[in-house]
mmCIF file of C-alpha atoms in Angstrom:
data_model
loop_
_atom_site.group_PDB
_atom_site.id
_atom_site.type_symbol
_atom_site.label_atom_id
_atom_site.label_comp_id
_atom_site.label_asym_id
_atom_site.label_seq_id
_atom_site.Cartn_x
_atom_site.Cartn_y
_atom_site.Cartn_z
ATOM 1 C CA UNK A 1 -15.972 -2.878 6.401
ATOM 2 C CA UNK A 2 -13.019 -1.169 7.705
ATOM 3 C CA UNK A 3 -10.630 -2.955 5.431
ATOM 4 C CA UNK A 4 -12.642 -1.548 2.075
ATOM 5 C CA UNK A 5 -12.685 2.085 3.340
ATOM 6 C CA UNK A 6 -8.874 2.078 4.156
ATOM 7 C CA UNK A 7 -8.380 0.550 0.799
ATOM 8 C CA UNK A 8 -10.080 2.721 -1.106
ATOM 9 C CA UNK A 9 -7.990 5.572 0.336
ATOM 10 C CA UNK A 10 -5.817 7.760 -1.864
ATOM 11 C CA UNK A 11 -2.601 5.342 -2.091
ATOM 12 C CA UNK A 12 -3.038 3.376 0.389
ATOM 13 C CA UNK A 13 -3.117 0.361 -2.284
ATOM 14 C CA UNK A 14 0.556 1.784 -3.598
ATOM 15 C CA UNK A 15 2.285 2.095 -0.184
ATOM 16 C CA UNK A 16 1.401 -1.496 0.400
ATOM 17 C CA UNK A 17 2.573 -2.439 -2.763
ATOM 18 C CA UNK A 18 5.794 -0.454 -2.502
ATOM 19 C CA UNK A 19 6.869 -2.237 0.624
ATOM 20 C CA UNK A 20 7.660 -5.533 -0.854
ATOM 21 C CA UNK A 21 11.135 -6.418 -0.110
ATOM 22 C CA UNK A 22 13.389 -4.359 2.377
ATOM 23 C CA UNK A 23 12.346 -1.628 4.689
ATOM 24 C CA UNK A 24 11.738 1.390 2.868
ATOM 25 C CA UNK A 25 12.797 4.879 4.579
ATOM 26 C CA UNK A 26 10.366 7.662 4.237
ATOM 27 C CA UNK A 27 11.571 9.761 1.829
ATOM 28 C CA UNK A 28 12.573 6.065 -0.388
ATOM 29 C CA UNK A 29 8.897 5.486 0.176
ATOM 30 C CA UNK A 30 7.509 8.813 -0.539
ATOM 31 C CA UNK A 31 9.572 8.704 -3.743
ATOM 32 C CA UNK A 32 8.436 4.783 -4.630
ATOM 33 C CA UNK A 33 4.587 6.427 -4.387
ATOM 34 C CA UNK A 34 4.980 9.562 -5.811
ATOM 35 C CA UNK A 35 2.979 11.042 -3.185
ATOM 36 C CA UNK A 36 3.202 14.167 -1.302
ATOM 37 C CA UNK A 37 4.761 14.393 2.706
ATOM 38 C CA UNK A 38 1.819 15.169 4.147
ATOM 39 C CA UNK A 39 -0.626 12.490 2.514
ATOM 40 C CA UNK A 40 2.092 9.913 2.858
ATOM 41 C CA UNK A 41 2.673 10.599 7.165
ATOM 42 C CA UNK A 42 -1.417 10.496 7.222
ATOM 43 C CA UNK A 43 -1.688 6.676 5.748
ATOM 44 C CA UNK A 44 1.692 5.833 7.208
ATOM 45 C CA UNK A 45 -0.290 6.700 10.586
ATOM 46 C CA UNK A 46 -3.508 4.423 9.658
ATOM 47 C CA UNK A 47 -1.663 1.713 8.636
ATOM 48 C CA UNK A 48 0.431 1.769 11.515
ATOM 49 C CA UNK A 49 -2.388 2.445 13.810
ATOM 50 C CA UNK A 50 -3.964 -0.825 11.737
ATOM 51 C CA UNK A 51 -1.371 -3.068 12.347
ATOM 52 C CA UNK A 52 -0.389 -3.328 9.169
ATOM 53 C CA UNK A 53 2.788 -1.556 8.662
ATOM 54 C CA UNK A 54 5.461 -1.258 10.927
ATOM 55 C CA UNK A 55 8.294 1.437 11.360
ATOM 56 C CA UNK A 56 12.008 0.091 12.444
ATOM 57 C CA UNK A 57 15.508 1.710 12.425
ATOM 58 C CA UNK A 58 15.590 0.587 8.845
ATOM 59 C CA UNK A 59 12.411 2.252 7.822
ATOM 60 C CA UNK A 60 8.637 1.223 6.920
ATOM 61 C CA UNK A 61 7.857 -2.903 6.397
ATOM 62 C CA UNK A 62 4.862 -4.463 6.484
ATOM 63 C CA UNK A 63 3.812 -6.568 9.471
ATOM 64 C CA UNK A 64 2.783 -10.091 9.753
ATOM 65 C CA UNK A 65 -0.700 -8.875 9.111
ATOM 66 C CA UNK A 66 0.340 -6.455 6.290
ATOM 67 C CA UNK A 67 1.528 -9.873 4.204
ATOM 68 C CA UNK A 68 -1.611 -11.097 4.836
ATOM 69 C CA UNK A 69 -3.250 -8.588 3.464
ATOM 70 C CA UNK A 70 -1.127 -8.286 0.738
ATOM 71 C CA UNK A 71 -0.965 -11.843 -0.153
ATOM 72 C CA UNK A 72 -5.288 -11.260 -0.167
ATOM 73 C CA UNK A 73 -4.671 -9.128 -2.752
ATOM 74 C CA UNK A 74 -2.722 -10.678 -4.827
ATOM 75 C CA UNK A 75 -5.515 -12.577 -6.554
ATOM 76 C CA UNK A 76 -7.127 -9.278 -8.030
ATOM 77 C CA UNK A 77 -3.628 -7.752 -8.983
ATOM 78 C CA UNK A 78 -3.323 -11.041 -11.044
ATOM 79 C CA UNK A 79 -7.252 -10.448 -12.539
ATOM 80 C CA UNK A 80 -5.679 -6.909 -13.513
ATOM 81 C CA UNK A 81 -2.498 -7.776 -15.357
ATOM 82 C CA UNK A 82 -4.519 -9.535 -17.586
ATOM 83 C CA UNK A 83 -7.989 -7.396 -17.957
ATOM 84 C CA UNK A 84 -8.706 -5.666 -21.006
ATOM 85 C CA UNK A 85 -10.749 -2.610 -20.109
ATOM 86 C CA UNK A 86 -13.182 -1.998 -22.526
ATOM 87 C CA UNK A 87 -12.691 1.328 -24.689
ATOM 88 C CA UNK A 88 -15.364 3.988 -23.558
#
């Protein structure tokens, strides 16, 4: 499924966790996901081309779609913030 792959992407998960309240500019964003220029434009671009982010004089928001998602996901960042990984 398309949805997994994008996921799985290196922070793609981070970006759509960063953009949670206001618009976020670029470099607010970049900063937010301690990410490089260049990795950040490339998932801006999929998520954009997605649907699922959207970019406006104020900067980067999700979309309808991108709250959706996010809202999806919400269940499993729940299961996480109380998982106890076991000690390898």
């Amino acid at each position: 499924m398309v949805v997994w792959d994008l996921l799985g992407r290196r922070s793609t998960l981070r970006i759509l966790w960063e953009l949670k309240g206001e618009p976020l500019t670029f470099r607010a964003l970049q900063a937010a996901c301690e990410t490089n220029s260049s990795l950040l434009n490339t998932r801006l671009a999929e998520l954009r081309e997605l649907g699922l982010v959207e970019h406006s004089g104020e900067g980067y928001d999700l979309t309808p779609e991108g709250v959706k998602l996010k809202a999806a996901l919400m269940p499993v960042s729940d299961w996480a913030s109380h998982w106890k990984p076991p000690r390898l």
